[in-house]
């Protein structure tokens, strides 16, 4: 809404989002690999290893949006969330 001209149209104007917990070792290993840089103890004379835990926290706190195989779902049922983009503010 912030950048839309008055009476502008937005497509899509609404969405049904579904969230479901899952486990995927490949995604886990990929995120772990992104943080491994910070395990270095001699990066141009600097010890970066003290930042490794923070790097892990940062990587694993980021949402992952993807389409996944239903076989890796942990839960029984997805939680639906309807969003009307015309009425929703950015924080929501």
XYZ file of C-alpha atoms in Angstrom:
92
model
C 0.000 0.000 0.000
C 2.842 2.369 0.770
C 3.988 2.631 -2.864
C 0.648 2.100 -4.588
C -1.017 5.074 -6.245
C -4.554 5.926 -5.071
C -7.109 3.456 -6.455
C -4.245 1.246 -7.694
C -4.723 -2.501 -8.065
C -2.655 -5.208 -6.417
C -2.372 -8.752 -7.742
C -2.904 -11.032 -6.007
C -5.133 -9.094 -3.634
C -5.301 -11.908 -1.088
C -3.623 -15.171 -0.198
C -4.060 -18.284 1.883
C -0.774 -19.227 3.503
C -0.232 -22.580 5.173
C 2.491 -23.313 7.701
C 3.524 -26.784 8.824
C 6.521 -27.973 10.832
C 8.921 -30.252 8.982
C 12.383 -31.705 9.304
C 14.849 -31.768 6.430
C 18.458 -32.804 7.066
C 19.628 -31.363 3.740
C 18.293 -27.878 4.626
C 19.790 -28.229 8.114
C 23.220 -29.108 6.720
C 23.004 -26.244 4.218
C 22.285 -23.709 6.977
C 25.025 -25.226 9.131
C 27.465 -24.888 6.235
C 26.696 -21.188 5.888
C 27.826 -20.586 9.474
C 31.006 -22.698 9.304
C 32.983 -19.693 8.002
C 32.854 -18.291 11.531
C 34.661 -21.328 13.001
C 37.976 -20.101 11.586
C 40.645 -19.399 14.169
C 43.180 -17.862 11.774
C 41.387 -15.677 9.232
C 44.069 -13.172 8.207
C 45.329 -13.227 11.777
C 41.875 -12.973 13.372
C 40.118 -15.596 15.482
C 36.489 -15.609 14.307
C 35.447 -18.689 16.277
C 33.932 -16.626 19.076
C 31.218 -15.519 16.636
C 30.273 -19.041 15.531
C 27.424 -19.466 18.040
C 25.956 -16.092 17.042
C 26.255 -17.046 13.364
C 24.366 -20.297 14.030
C 21.644 -18.413 15.893
C 21.345 -15.970 12.990
C 21.155 -18.657 10.297
C 18.666 -20.843 12.154
C 16.411 -17.940 13.125
C 15.752 -17.019 9.488
C 12.534 -18.386 7.979
C 12.828 -20.788 5.086
C 10.095 -20.483 2.473
C 9.940 -23.451 0.174
C 7.807 -26.210 -1.234
C 8.628 -29.470 0.528
C 7.790 -33.130 0.127
C 4.845 -34.011 2.436
C 6.823 -37.035 3.685
C 8.994 -34.755 5.846
C 6.081 -33.128 7.723
C 6.162 -33.552 11.473
C 2.639 -32.308 12.212
C -0.745 -33.695 11.223
C -2.332 -30.567 9.831
C -1.223 -27.248 8.306
C -2.188 -23.979 9.998
C -3.941 -21.726 7.482
C -3.587 -17.939 7.559
C -5.649 -15.698 5.281
C -4.096 -12.378 4.234
C -5.944 -9.555 2.502
C -3.152 -7.444 1.020
C -5.376 -4.364 0.731
C -6.098 -4.294 4.469
C -2.882 -5.703 5.915
C -0.081 -3.499 7.212
C 3.562 -4.506 6.724
C 4.189 -5.707 10.345
C 1.410 -8.297 10.007
